[in-house]
């Protein structure tokens, strides 16, 4: 293995890539536009009033007064919650983004604290971590009101505290759902089409025949191309995440699993591209075959819309598609922080990647008949 | 006793014979059984042939694309493989380049059997595939440096750029080059590893006549640098202009082989003297009476077969003697097109030349 050739090939590819307006458009601008467009359509941007749900379990003079102070700030709209269900179920079913619970015993604990300074009482603030901006504001309001009240009852000793609970439910915004999907989709497109170009256009143009008579080996060439594909994949991932953060304030966790999925996706779809390139010799036909595979996959595998909202048949199909696990894996790893699901998805993506990439490499043939 | 290879003048078979230096002996070809005499040279010459092909065959389904051909290319010569579209040129050259696998036969490149030893010669050969099209967004210079990095042995890129007259284009992107420039760069590319053998598969197809001549110039340059060139073409002018040795391939078979001179002598028509607008209606008869082979082409135009050059003067002297007036004369030599027509009854190029 001559790594110098691999590296030089990679560098030449990057340089030639920067010269192509088309590829720069498709791999950078297009995803940005799509994210901005879908984000603007589907997530209610520019919210100005903030709703805080309050469940007052104490129903005392003190607790009512506290809610009154919150209301008096004029920043929030208070919605009173009366429910006998467990509060987490209620939050999930009603899709509640912010909820403050005043516990039973609020008033009695405050009274006891005058005698016993160690007594404290904790409110619970449930929030949706994807609604960063709103959280920030509500949190500020709540903590200002609390320090005011603490000042009154105990000269500032924190008798009343607040404990935060992130409501990790399906309450994420559309954009949180969409950005991982966009990343998976972009890497899929780049990898399939890139791989097809190398296996059909380069064959037709005689480049593969020329390479076959030079000392470069197929493994060196494929390795160099995979380096380049990973470079593209990481650029696209960064761009999508960057747009998500800057334009929509999403919160992203770049974990090892995220990176593993990005790499595996690149190998997976490069492998599929190689397989197509082996059986379809004409570049145009191969591009059509790639479209025929990737477009339905894009819709069925939950790139734009959640699979569980789809008919049962489609859900079954979706679970057979590698892109589904890429999307799920990226979402669980990057956004939902659902580690165990993410590990499972990553494992499935890796298995697909190994199978398709190895099949692709084995089927790639430079020789002519 | 030393071993020496000889090529059969009838079937092209390369056969080895043993003898003492200087010994003359009667032998028969192991392939076609024709008899001949050979002289074992004083010392066996190593690698006299850069390429040796023997009984090469390629079958696609029902089609025999290359039908049991044998030939050898001498080191340092330009060898033209001339034949119409579909004759089997690309199939043959790509079998030699180990891109396609022969159905039967053996190929030796620089003494190595390509079946197992092709890797040993990769550094020493270079190819320009038919209709080659390089990376769109590499500049001319980058294309040359990219391919040169693939080899251990590297020629000086600047020298190649100057020699191929590409200096003023070196910063242009490949996709912006004209067809002629692309082919010139293609030939230039085949020099980046300073190879001993260069294969060019139809390097000028589709080019206009001016661009074609420019590519011819760079190919002629390769011979000056001592390269062995294996060139395929369906343009007979190209073979006439460039080749030291020509093999004519038709329907997968080599139907004639030799230098241009040899081919024309062996298969061509006699040279003809063309007499334009002869004023006398009796001229034909008068010349025939003198023993010349004369044909009328209508409108008083006559052609006379010439088998030795003094005959031209004799014909003209006769006309003068008989006081016959004419508008002018022209001498027409036979060419490869005629050779091909004679051998196959078909024309080399079906379509009109661009
Ligand atoms: N891969 C192939 N499969 C089937 N037939 C082929 C293949 N390659 C070439 N042929 C046939 O073999 C013959 C010779 O083709 P080729 O070597 O390309 O001719 P040339 O280069 O002289 O134009 C043609 O009839 C062509 O159709
Ligand atoms: Mg050809």
XYZ file of C-alpha atoms and ligand atoms in Angstrom:
751
model
C 0.000 0.000 0.000
C 1.552 3.264 -1.147
C 0.039 5.856 1.157
C 1.737 8.697 -0.645
C -0.293 7.983 -3.776
C -3.432 7.791 -1.646
C -2.699 11.165 -0.122
C -1.815 12.830 -3.420
C -4.941 11.487 -5.071
C -6.975 12.838 -2.152
C -5.406 16.299 -2.402
C -5.947 16.500 -6.161
C -9.573 15.520 -5.655
C -10.188 18.174 -3.043
C -8.615 20.800 -5.271
C -10.619 19.785 -8.291
C -13.774 19.639 -6.165
C -13.387 23.257 -5.087
C -13.406 24.212 -8.761
C -16.789 22.726 -9.487
C -19.650 25.086 -8.866
C -22.099 22.229 -9.297
C -20.708 20.011 -6.582
C -20.179 22.907 -4.202
C -23.799 23.839 -4.762
C -25.165 20.351 -4.212
C -23.065 19.539 -1.221
C -23.137 22.908 0.555
C -25.722 25.373 -0.664
C -28.496 22.940 -1.426
C -28.642 21.421 2.074
C -28.477 24.901 3.597
C -31.373 26.065 1.462
C -33.406 22.993 2.199
C -32.846 23.284 5.935
C -33.741 26.957 5.952
C -36.792 26.395 3.800
C -38.184 23.418 5.694
C -37.225 24.976 8.990
C -39.107 28.151 8.146
C -42.181 26.283 6.959
C -42.502 23.727 9.700
C -41.189 25.271 12.872
C -43.069 28.266 14.207
C -40.373 30.881 14.068
C -40.442 34.247 15.792
C -42.508 33.333 18.858
C -42.958 36.388 21.101
C -45.156 35.319 24.008
C -44.045 32.568 26.303
C -46.450 30.149 27.874
C -45.644 28.578 31.213
C -47.821 25.757 32.439
C -48.144 25.691 36.201
C -49.409 22.871 38.350
C -50.057 24.039 41.870
C -50.302 20.972 44.086
C -50.259 23.041 47.275
C -53.235 25.280 46.507
C -52.261 27.475 49.437
C -52.168 31.205 49.977
C -48.421 31.239 49.483
C -48.428 29.185 46.318
C -51.201 31.272 44.763
C -49.249 34.385 45.642
C -46.167 32.944 43.952
C -48.067 32.265 40.739
C -49.476 35.761 40.989
C -45.962 37.225 41.077
C -44.963 35.140 38.054
C -47.995 36.394 36.207
C -47.260 39.923 37.272
C -43.981 40.000 35.384
C -46.010 40.358 32.199
C -43.539 38.222 30.273
C -45.447 34.985 30.559
C -48.852 33.623 29.948
C -49.718 31.269 32.771
C -51.778 28.202 32.024
C -53.068 26.323 35.028
C -52.829 22.578 34.899
C -55.098 20.332 36.889
C -54.540 16.687 36.250
C -54.543 13.471 38.126
C -52.298 11.742 35.576
C -48.593 11.427 36.260
C -47.135 14.712 35.131
C -44.671 13.174 32.655
C -47.509 11.474 30.766
C -49.414 14.699 30.716
C -46.409 16.558 29.289
C -45.974 13.998 26.548
C -49.630 13.756 25.598
C -50.271 17.459 25.568
C -46.908 18.264 24.009
C -46.074 20.691 26.821
C -42.800 22.551 26.404
C -42.559 24.287 29.837
C -44.148 23.341 33.097
C -43.571 24.383 36.670
C -44.783 22.191 39.529
C -45.336 23.648 42.961
C -45.178 20.703 45.346
C -47.612 19.838 48.054
C -46.359 21.242 51.375
C -45.000 24.401 49.806
C -46.577 26.686 52.352
C -45.981 24.496 55.388
C -42.307 24.089 54.535
C -41.836 27.811 54.168
C -43.427 28.273 57.573
C -41.181 25.604 59.129
C -38.116 27.233 57.643
C -38.570 30.211 59.940
C -37.810 27.877 62.847
C -35.542 25.357 61.189
C -33.211 27.088 58.682
C -32.264 23.781 57.069
C -35.761 23.236 55.646
C -36.049 23.862 51.929
C -38.688 23.408 49.291
C -38.071 22.635 45.641
C -40.189 23.550 42.659
C -39.766 21.398 39.572
C -39.298 22.980 36.173
C -39.913 20.660 33.216
C -38.565 21.969 29.954
C -38.031 20.880 26.384
C -34.298 21.226 25.669
C -34.896 21.934 22.001
C -36.733 25.150 22.791
C -33.536 26.787 23.904
C -34.538 30.372 23.498
C -37.839 29.984 25.329
C -36.197 28.002 28.132
C -33.630 30.682 28.628
C -36.254 33.335 29.074
C -38.530 31.298 31.330
C -35.617 30.181 33.435
C -34.527 33.776 33.937
C -38.014 34.878 34.880
C -38.491 32.022 37.335
C -35.156 32.514 39.024
C -35.680 36.282 39.333
C -39.056 35.774 40.911
C -37.610 33.137 43.249
C -34.774 35.309 44.472
C -37.313 38.057 45.144
C -39.457 35.697 47.199
C -36.454 34.212 49.023
C -35.294 37.716 49.878
C -38.691 38.443 51.439
C -38.989 35.326 53.545
C -35.397 34.765 54.638
C -33.165 37.672 53.621
C -31.989 35.761 50.621
C -31.316 32.328 52.109
C -32.483 29.929 49.398
C -35.517 28.386 51.025
C -37.298 27.869 47.743
C -35.243 26.227 45.032
C -35.948 24.927 41.584
C -35.041 21.589 40.207
C -34.964 21.153 36.437
C -36.175 18.173 34.472
C -35.602 17.923 30.802
C -38.652 16.487 29.108
C -37.047 14.090 26.740
C -40.143 13.053 24.912
C -41.204 13.406 21.298
C -41.412 17.082 21.883
C -38.491 18.010 19.720
C -39.153 20.559 17.046
C -39.310 19.657 13.384
C -35.894 21.090 12.761
C -34.318 18.769 15.337
C -35.865 15.934 13.455
C -34.960 17.290 10.078
C -31.265 18.144 10.442
C -30.063 14.594 11.149
C -32.279 13.427 8.270
C -30.729 16.009 6.011
C -27.249 14.858 7.000
C -28.067 11.247 6.223
C -29.690 12.196 2.938
C -26.787 14.397 1.807
C -24.158 11.783 2.600
C -26.237 9.168 0.808
C -26.507 11.296 -2.329
C -22.830 12.277 -2.373
C -21.656 8.743 -1.837
C -23.915 7.029 -4.371
C -23.397 9.545 -7.144
C -19.683 9.969 -6.455
C -19.174 6.264 -6.539
C -21.192 5.904 -9.743
C -19.156 8.614 -11.432
C -15.962 6.797 -10.583
C -17.266 3.508 -11.868
C -19.135 4.499 -15.026
C -17.849 7.843 -16.274
C -14.250 6.978 -15.502
C -14.716 3.639 -17.240
C -16.199 5.235 -20.340
C -13.466 7.884 -20.365
C -10.738 5.240 -20.299
C -9.398 6.450 -16.944
C -9.860 3.065 -15.288
C -8.137 1.352 -18.211
C -5.262 3.786 -17.980
C -4.984 3.255 -14.209
C -5.000 -0.488 -14.705
C -1.731 -0.225 -16.603
C -0.076 2.002 -13.979
C 1.348 0.773 -10.670
C -1.535 2.167 -8.551
C -3.608 -0.662 -7.078
C -7.356 -0.796 -6.813
C -7.185 -0.708 -3.010
C -5.053 2.423 -3.033
C -7.429 4.103 -5.431
C -10.540 3.115 -3.484
C -8.964 4.173 -0.202
C -8.088 7.561 -1.671
C -11.630 8.023 -2.913
C -13.096 7.012 0.444
C -10.904 9.592 2.168
C -12.333 12.161 -0.186
C -15.892 10.966 0.399
C -15.359 11.234 4.165
C -14.034 14.728 3.684
C -17.246 15.628 1.848
C -19.406 13.864 4.425
C -17.855 15.792 7.292
C -18.170 19.081 5.443
C -21.865 18.457 4.794
C -22.464 17.333 8.360
C -20.773 20.437 9.734
C -22.720 22.677 7.400
C -26.063 21.141 8.352
C -25.278 21.327 12.058
C -23.942 24.856 11.683
C -27.125 26.034 9.990
C -29.207 24.272 12.624
C -27.377 26.015 15.435
C -27.110 29.454 13.868
C -30.553 29.687 12.320
C -32.628 27.572 14.665
C -30.609 27.304 17.844
C -30.767 23.531 17.931
C -28.707 21.740 20.484
C -26.426 19.083 19.049
C -24.252 16.523 20.746
C -21.319 15.474 18.641
C -20.644 12.066 20.077
C -18.378 9.285 18.906
C -21.477 7.486 17.683
C -22.414 10.454 15.488
C -18.999 10.318 13.874
C -19.123 6.548 13.466
C -22.502 6.792 11.740
C -21.289 9.521 9.377
C -18.298 7.390 8.386
C -20.306 4.189 8.060
C -22.964 5.933 5.956
C -20.323 7.119 3.555
C -18.950 3.599 3.137
C -22.426 2.088 2.952
C -23.669 4.202 0.060
C -20.328 4.209 -1.743
C -20.674 0.444 -1.734
C -24.193 0.658 -3.171
C -22.860 3.035 -5.851
C -20.132 0.535 -6.754
C -22.679 -2.241 -7.079
C -24.842 -0.114 -9.380
C -21.741 0.876 -11.371
C -20.889 -2.749 -11.912
C -24.218 -3.702 -13.436
C -25.198 -0.526 -15.255
C -22.573 0.591 -17.722
C -24.062 3.818 -19.046
C -23.580 6.846 -16.843
C -27.079 8.247 -17.445
C -28.747 4.918 -16.748
C -26.624 4.500 -13.642
C -27.671 7.939 -12.418
C -31.280 6.962 -12.983
C -30.762 3.744 -11.078
C -29.221 5.744 -8.246
C -32.220 8.067 -8.252
C -34.593 5.138 -8.292
C -32.906 3.785 -5.191
C -32.207 6.955 -3.260
C -35.392 8.973 -3.774
C -37.913 6.442 -2.493
C -35.453 5.675 0.291
C -35.351 9.354 1.183
C -39.144 9.479 1.620
C -39.617 6.064 3.153
C -36.767 6.135 5.616
C -37.992 9.139 7.541
C -35.800 11.916 6.241
C -38.522 14.562 6.321
C -41.392 12.931 8.163
C -41.413 10.571 11.076
C -41.847 6.972 10.057
C -44.251 6.154 12.917
C -46.745 8.628 11.455
C -46.866 6.560 8.272
C -49.071 3.606 7.351
C -48.064 0.260 8.785
C -46.906 -1.149 5.437
C -44.521 1.709 4.940
C -43.214 1.299 8.443
C -42.332 -2.279 7.658
C -40.539 -1.217 4.486
C -38.748 1.568 6.330
C -37.295 -0.881 8.799
C -35.617 -2.721 5.936
C -33.901 0.403 4.609
C -30.380 1.256 5.703
C -31.116 4.990 5.540
C -33.787 4.544 8.223
C -31.160 3.390 10.717
C -28.818 6.158 9.643
C -31.536 8.733 10.341
C -32.618 7.147 13.601
C -29.054 6.680 14.730
C -28.093 10.265 13.993
C -31.201 11.557 15.780
C -30.673 9.412 18.830
C -26.969 10.187 19.015
C -26.991 13.870 18.136
C -30.288 15.191 19.401
C -32.295 12.896 21.658
C -29.273 11.657 23.565
C -30.808 8.248 23.557
C -27.583 6.335 23.965
C -28.861 2.757 23.956
C -31.009 3.251 20.840
C -28.136 5.075 19.161
C -25.785 2.168 19.815
C -28.279 -0.247 18.330
C -28.828 1.932 15.221
C -25.085 2.401 14.788
C -24.572 -1.323 14.976
C -27.152 -1.930 12.255
C -25.674 0.801 10.046
C -22.217 -0.713 10.521
C -23.453 -4.140 9.469
C -25.081 -2.678 6.346
C -21.912 -0.693 5.633
C -19.624 -3.691 5.922
C -21.850 -5.835 3.701
C -22.432 -3.282 0.960
C -18.914 -1.894 0.937
C -17.264 -5.295 0.738
C -19.730 -6.392 -1.946
C -19.025 -3.153 -3.811
C -15.261 -3.586 -3.651
C -15.463 -7.217 -4.726
C -17.739 -6.349 -7.616
C -15.666 -3.401 -8.783
C -13.766 -4.473 -11.831
C -11.321 -2.392 -13.798
C -10.656 -5.029 -16.405
C -12.755 -5.166 -19.542
C -14.393 -8.289 -20.881
C 24.650 -23.347 -29.329
C 22.524 -20.298 -28.911
C 18.805 -19.755 -29.202
C 17.443 -17.158 -31.570
C 13.894 -16.173 -32.398
C 12.758 -15.698 -35.954
C 9.536 -14.442 -37.345
C 7.864 -16.425 -40.094
C 7.403 -14.160 -43.138
C 4.198 -15.995 -44.035
C 2.182 -16.311 -40.843
C 4.059 -14.053 -38.431
C 4.717 -16.871 -35.989
C 7.698 -16.260 -33.715
C 9.708 -19.443 -33.492
C 12.929 -20.244 -31.676
C 15.748 -22.115 -33.341
C 19.035 -23.301 -31.933
C 22.328 -23.151 -33.770
C 25.939 -22.073 -33.660
C 26.692 -18.397 -34.260
C 26.903 -17.711 -37.970
C 25.337 -21.020 -38.926
C 22.937 -21.048 -41.853
C 20.167 -23.602 -41.764
C 16.991 -24.723 -43.475
C 13.951 -24.636 -41.188
C 10.215 -24.890 -41.410
C 7.723 -22.766 -39.527
C 6.120 -24.716 -36.673
C 2.812 -22.971 -37.339
C 2.263 -22.808 -41.079
C 4.897 -25.330 -42.155
C 6.339 -23.041 -44.808
C 10.023 -23.614 -45.408
C 12.829 -21.106 -45.345
C 16.453 -20.485 -44.466
C 17.788 -18.690 -41.455
C 21.181 -17.532 -40.248
C 21.929 -17.718 -36.570
C 23.514 -14.337 -35.696
C 26.975 -14.087 -34.176
C 25.422 -13.269 -30.795
C 21.837 -13.721 -29.718
C 20.139 -10.334 -29.582
C 18.251 -9.661 -26.378
C 14.866 -8.044 -26.637
C 15.089 -7.389 -30.284
C 11.321 -7.336 -30.163
C 9.517 -5.063 -27.740
C 6.213 -6.852 -28.295
C 5.708 -10.456 -29.378
C 2.219 -11.712 -30.021
C 1.551 -15.271 -30.941
C -1.709 -16.967 -31.926
C -3.757 -14.358 -30.120
C -7.461 -14.969 -30.136
C -10.502 -13.318 -28.595
C -14.003 -14.677 -28.874
C -17.170 -12.817 -27.828
C -20.101 -15.202 -28.000
C -20.443 -16.056 -31.673
C -18.034 -13.362 -32.764
C -14.357 -14.025 -33.254
C -13.141 -10.477 -32.659
C -9.463 -11.388 -32.978
C -8.722 -14.497 -34.942
C -5.408 -16.171 -34.241
C -3.013 -13.356 -35.026
C 0.748 -13.301 -34.584
C 3.138 -10.432 -35.046
C 6.168 -8.809 -33.466
C 7.105 -5.189 -32.943
C 10.778 -4.261 -33.117
C 12.271 -2.082 -30.422
C 12.286 1.570 -31.453
C 9.886 1.376 -34.358
C 6.457 2.868 -34.890
C 4.185 -0.055 -35.570
C 0.820 0.835 -37.063
C -2.140 -1.442 -36.667
C -4.352 -0.306 -39.511
C -7.913 -1.414 -40.039
C -11.504 -0.242 -40.350
C -13.873 0.179 -37.419
C -14.654 -3.104 -35.762
C -11.620 -4.861 -37.239
C -10.356 -5.861 -33.796
C -7.712 -3.204 -33.175
C -8.841 -2.142 -29.706
C -9.487 -5.716 -28.641
C -5.945 -6.624 -29.674
C -4.213 -3.639 -28.127
C -6.136 -4.018 -24.864
C -5.184 -7.671 -24.654
C -1.553 -6.635 -25.038
C -2.099 -4.040 -22.298
C -3.564 -6.772 -20.046
C -6.880 -4.908 -19.867
C -8.738 -7.770 -21.562
C -7.977 -11.425 -21.150
C -7.200 -13.336 -24.365
C -9.242 -16.407 -25.203
C -6.018 -17.982 -26.434
C -2.487 -17.061 -27.382
C 0.530 -15.556 -25.699
C 1.821 -12.026 -25.449
C 5.265 -10.927 -24.418
C 6.058 -7.366 -23.490
C 9.768 -6.575 -23.151
C 10.338 -10.285 -22.726
C 7.699 -10.751 -19.973
C 4.663 -12.902 -20.526
C 1.757 -10.554 -19.769
C -0.322 -13.331 -18.314
C 1.716 -13.440 -15.115
C 4.397 -10.851 -15.583
C 2.440 -7.737 -16.479
C 3.172 -6.034 -13.151
C 6.872 -6.192 -13.943
C 6.443 -4.037 -17.037
C 3.926 -1.486 -15.746
C 6.672 1.045 -15.029
C 8.120 0.566 -18.511
C 5.034 1.046 -20.670
C 2.326 3.641 -21.038
C -0.994 3.746 -22.812
C -3.460 6.167 -24.336
C -6.832 4.382 -24.434
C -9.271 4.969 -27.279
C -11.438 8.069 -26.691
C -9.521 8.852 -23.531
C -10.926 11.682 -21.466
C -9.064 12.776 -18.359
C -10.270 14.444 -15.153
C -12.401 17.466 -16.020
C -11.139 19.845 -13.406
C -7.421 19.182 -13.401
C -5.233 21.659 -15.247
C -2.918 20.405 -17.989
C -0.006 20.519 -15.607
C -1.882 18.811 -12.788
C -2.982 16.046 -15.132
C 0.658 15.394 -15.993
C 1.877 15.550 -12.392
C -1.021 13.423 -11.146
C -0.238 10.574 -13.503
C 3.499 10.908 -12.969
C 2.974 10.408 -9.217
C 1.585 6.969 -9.960
C 5.019 5.808 -11.104
C 8.355 5.389 -9.431
C 10.173 6.428 -12.565
C 9.279 9.993 -13.481
C 10.220 12.087 -16.450
C 10.676 15.820 -16.099
C 7.232 17.403 -16.507
C 8.558 20.706 -17.813
C 10.497 18.934 -20.510
C 7.364 17.100 -21.592
C 5.333 20.315 -21.586
C 7.893 21.999 -23.821
C 8.335 19.046 -26.103
C 4.589 18.659 -26.615
C 4.184 22.397 -27.052
C 1.770 22.689 -24.138
C 3.476 25.547 -22.303
C 0.855 28.151 -23.179
C -1.932 25.822 -22.049
C -0.482 24.410 -18.832
C -2.837 26.305 -16.508
C -6.005 25.545 -18.452
C -8.527 23.102 -17.068
C -8.812 19.864 -19.014
C -12.497 20.422 -19.738
C -11.773 23.670 -21.567
C -9.264 22.119 -24.012
C -10.033 21.497 -27.690
C -10.161 17.915 -28.945
C -6.734 18.260 -30.527
C -5.176 19.582 -27.335
C -6.771 16.832 -25.287
C -5.186 14.230 -27.539
C -1.836 16.013 -27.477
C -2.023 15.991 -23.691
C -3.018 12.322 -23.881
C 0.146 11.532 -25.807
C 2.138 13.726 -23.426
C 0.649 11.771 -20.509
C 2.058 8.594 -21.917
C 5.547 10.032 -21.397
C 5.376 10.828 -17.685
C 7.088 7.581 -16.716
C 9.624 7.759 -19.538
C 8.366 4.414 -20.871
C 9.978 2.127 -23.411
C 6.735 1.259 -25.173
C 3.866 3.644 -25.822
C 0.460 2.353 -26.934
C -1.796 4.812 -28.730
C -5.290 3.611 -29.629
C -6.692 5.764 -32.424
C -5.080 8.942 -31.138
C -6.378 11.171 -33.939
C -9.890 9.865 -34.536
C -12.389 12.688 -34.707
C -9.808 15.454 -35.041
C -9.761 17.978 -37.864
C -6.862 17.650 -40.324
C -4.814 20.426 -38.744
C -5.130 19.026 -35.220
C -4.374 15.575 -36.608
C -1.097 16.787 -38.105
C -0.140 18.343 -34.779
C -0.693 15.032 -33.035
C 1.347 13.281 -35.750
C 4.186 15.614 -34.963
C 4.213 14.674 -31.304
C 4.011 10.974 -32.178
C 6.954 11.333 -34.550
C 8.743 12.941 -31.617
C 8.301 9.758 -29.589
C 10.324 7.786 -32.102
C 13.087 10.402 -31.938
C 13.241 9.738 -28.190
C 13.745 6.045 -28.875
C 10.286 4.881 -27.812
C 8.638 1.895 -29.385
C 5.198 3.029 -30.500
C 2.223 0.754 -31.071
C -0.345 2.819 -32.907
C -3.803 1.808 -34.042
C -5.609 3.817 -36.662
C -8.152 3.623 -39.410
C -6.545 6.506 -41.302
C -4.232 5.171 -43.949
C -2.473 8.561 -44.232
C -1.600 8.243 -40.577
C 0.034 4.875 -41.092
C 1.738 6.104 -44.263
C 2.988 9.209 -42.540
C 4.213 7.713 -39.278
C 4.766 3.989 -39.406
C 7.939 2.022 -39.939
C 5.920 -1.131 -40.076
C 2.244 -1.600 -40.861
C -0.058 -4.503 -40.127
C -3.425 -4.384 -41.849
C -6.163 -5.989 -39.781
C -9.523 -6.929 -41.188
C -12.247 -8.900 -39.433
C -9.862 -10.029 -36.727
C -7.137 -11.229 -39.088
C -3.892 -9.653 -40.161
C -4.208 -9.698 -43.936
C -0.950 -8.000 -44.841
C 2.128 -6.762 -43.061
C 5.321 -4.930 -43.934
C 6.771 -1.499 -44.477
C 4.725 0.905 -46.586
C 7.089 0.259 -49.488
C 6.755 -3.489 -49.186
C 2.989 -3.409 -48.948
C 2.582 -1.255 -52.018
C 5.030 -3.311 -53.996
C 3.389 -6.523 -52.980
C -0.271 -5.605 -53.131
C -0.615 -2.178 -54.721
C -1.579 -1.274 -58.212
C 1.157 -0.157 -60.568
C 1.927 3.529 -60.567
C -0.091 5.272 -63.281
C 0.646 8.231 -65.491
C -2.457 10.339 -65.885
C -2.723 12.367 -69.105
C -5.354 15.076 -69.019
C -7.486 16.062 -72.030
C -5.571 14.402 -74.781
C -6.439 16.241 -78.021
C -6.045 13.336 -80.430
C -8.668 10.586 -80.619
C -5.933 8.244 -81.926
C -3.663 8.622 -78.906
C -4.992 5.521 -77.167
C -4.404 3.335 -80.160
C -1.000 4.845 -80.925
C 0.266 4.221 -77.392
C -1.120 0.706 -77.326
C 0.683 -0.066 -80.554
C 3.899 0.920 -78.817
C 3.194 -1.708 -76.156
C 1.975 0.540 -73.330
C -0.902 -0.528 -71.089
C -3.372 2.322 -71.675
C -6.885 2.968 -70.444
C -9.306 5.695 -71.466
C -11.056 7.559 -68.642
C -13.390 9.506 -70.985
C -13.099 13.158 -72.069
C -9.749 12.372 -73.636
C -8.203 11.532 -70.242
C -5.846 8.572 -70.411
C -3.994 6.521 -67.825
C -0.852 4.547 -68.542
C 0.604 1.919 -66.210
C 4.189 2.616 -65.225
C 6.334 -0.258 -63.963
C 9.675 1.558 -63.918
C 10.289 5.258 -63.711
C 11.926 5.728 -67.133
C 8.657 4.603 -68.660
C 7.185 8.041 -67.901
C 9.720 9.645 -70.196
C 9.084 7.052 -72.894
C 5.356 7.762 -72.915
C 5.856 11.518 -73.029
C 8.456 11.140 -75.805
C 6.002 9.073 -77.810
C 3.262 11.689 -77.470
C 5.639 14.366 -78.566
C 6.767 12.250 -81.485
C 3.182 11.909 -82.628
C 2.562 15.627 -82.053
C -0.307 14.900 -79.644
C -1.356 17.849 -77.455
C -2.598 17.475 -73.865
C -3.395 19.760 -70.901
C -1.119 18.210 -68.332
C 0.162 15.063 -66.635
C 0.031 13.678 -63.158
C 1.727 10.663 -61.608
C -0.403 8.600 -59.267
C 1.261 6.264 -56.885
C -0.675 3.465 -55.345
C -1.526 3.943 -51.644
C -2.687 1.874 -48.701
C -6.314 2.589 -49.479
C -5.825 0.757 -52.765
C -3.906 -2.007 -51.069
C -6.777 -2.477 -48.689
C -9.347 -2.342 -51.462
C -7.374 -4.888 -53.404
C -7.076 -7.226 -50.437
C -10.618 -7.027 -49.116
C -12.803 -5.543 -51.817
C -13.905 -3.029 -49.166
C -12.920 0.519 -48.467
C -10.929 1.285 -45.350
C -13.058 4.234 -44.328
C -16.769 3.896 -45.003
C -17.663 7.381 -43.926
C -16.407 10.547 -45.592
C -13.373 12.139 -44.022
C -14.150 15.202 -41.945
N -16.811 -6.408 -24.889
C -17.253 -6.845 -26.078
N -18.308 -7.676 -26.151
C -18.756 -8.111 -27.340
N -18.225 -7.769 -28.518
C -17.180 -6.924 -28.523
C -16.640 -6.424 -27.302
N -15.625 -5.601 -27.605
C -15.510 -5.599 -28.942
N -16.442 -6.389 -29.504
C -16.615 -6.649 -30.941
O -15.370 -7.056 -31.445
C -15.141 -6.479 -32.717
C -13.840 -5.716 -32.691
O -13.995 -4.560 -31.928
P -12.803 -3.559 -31.660
O -11.626 -4.299 -31.210
O -13.315 -2.506 -30.763
O -12.553 -2.957 -33.104
P -11.709 -1.674 -33.542
O -10.975 -1.173 -32.369
O -10.829 -2.149 -34.619
O -12.703 -0.674 -34.051
C -16.349 -5.611 -33.023
O -17.213 -6.343 -33.845
C -16.962 -5.375 -31.689
O -18.337 -5.216 -31.796
Mg -11.031 0.687 -31.537
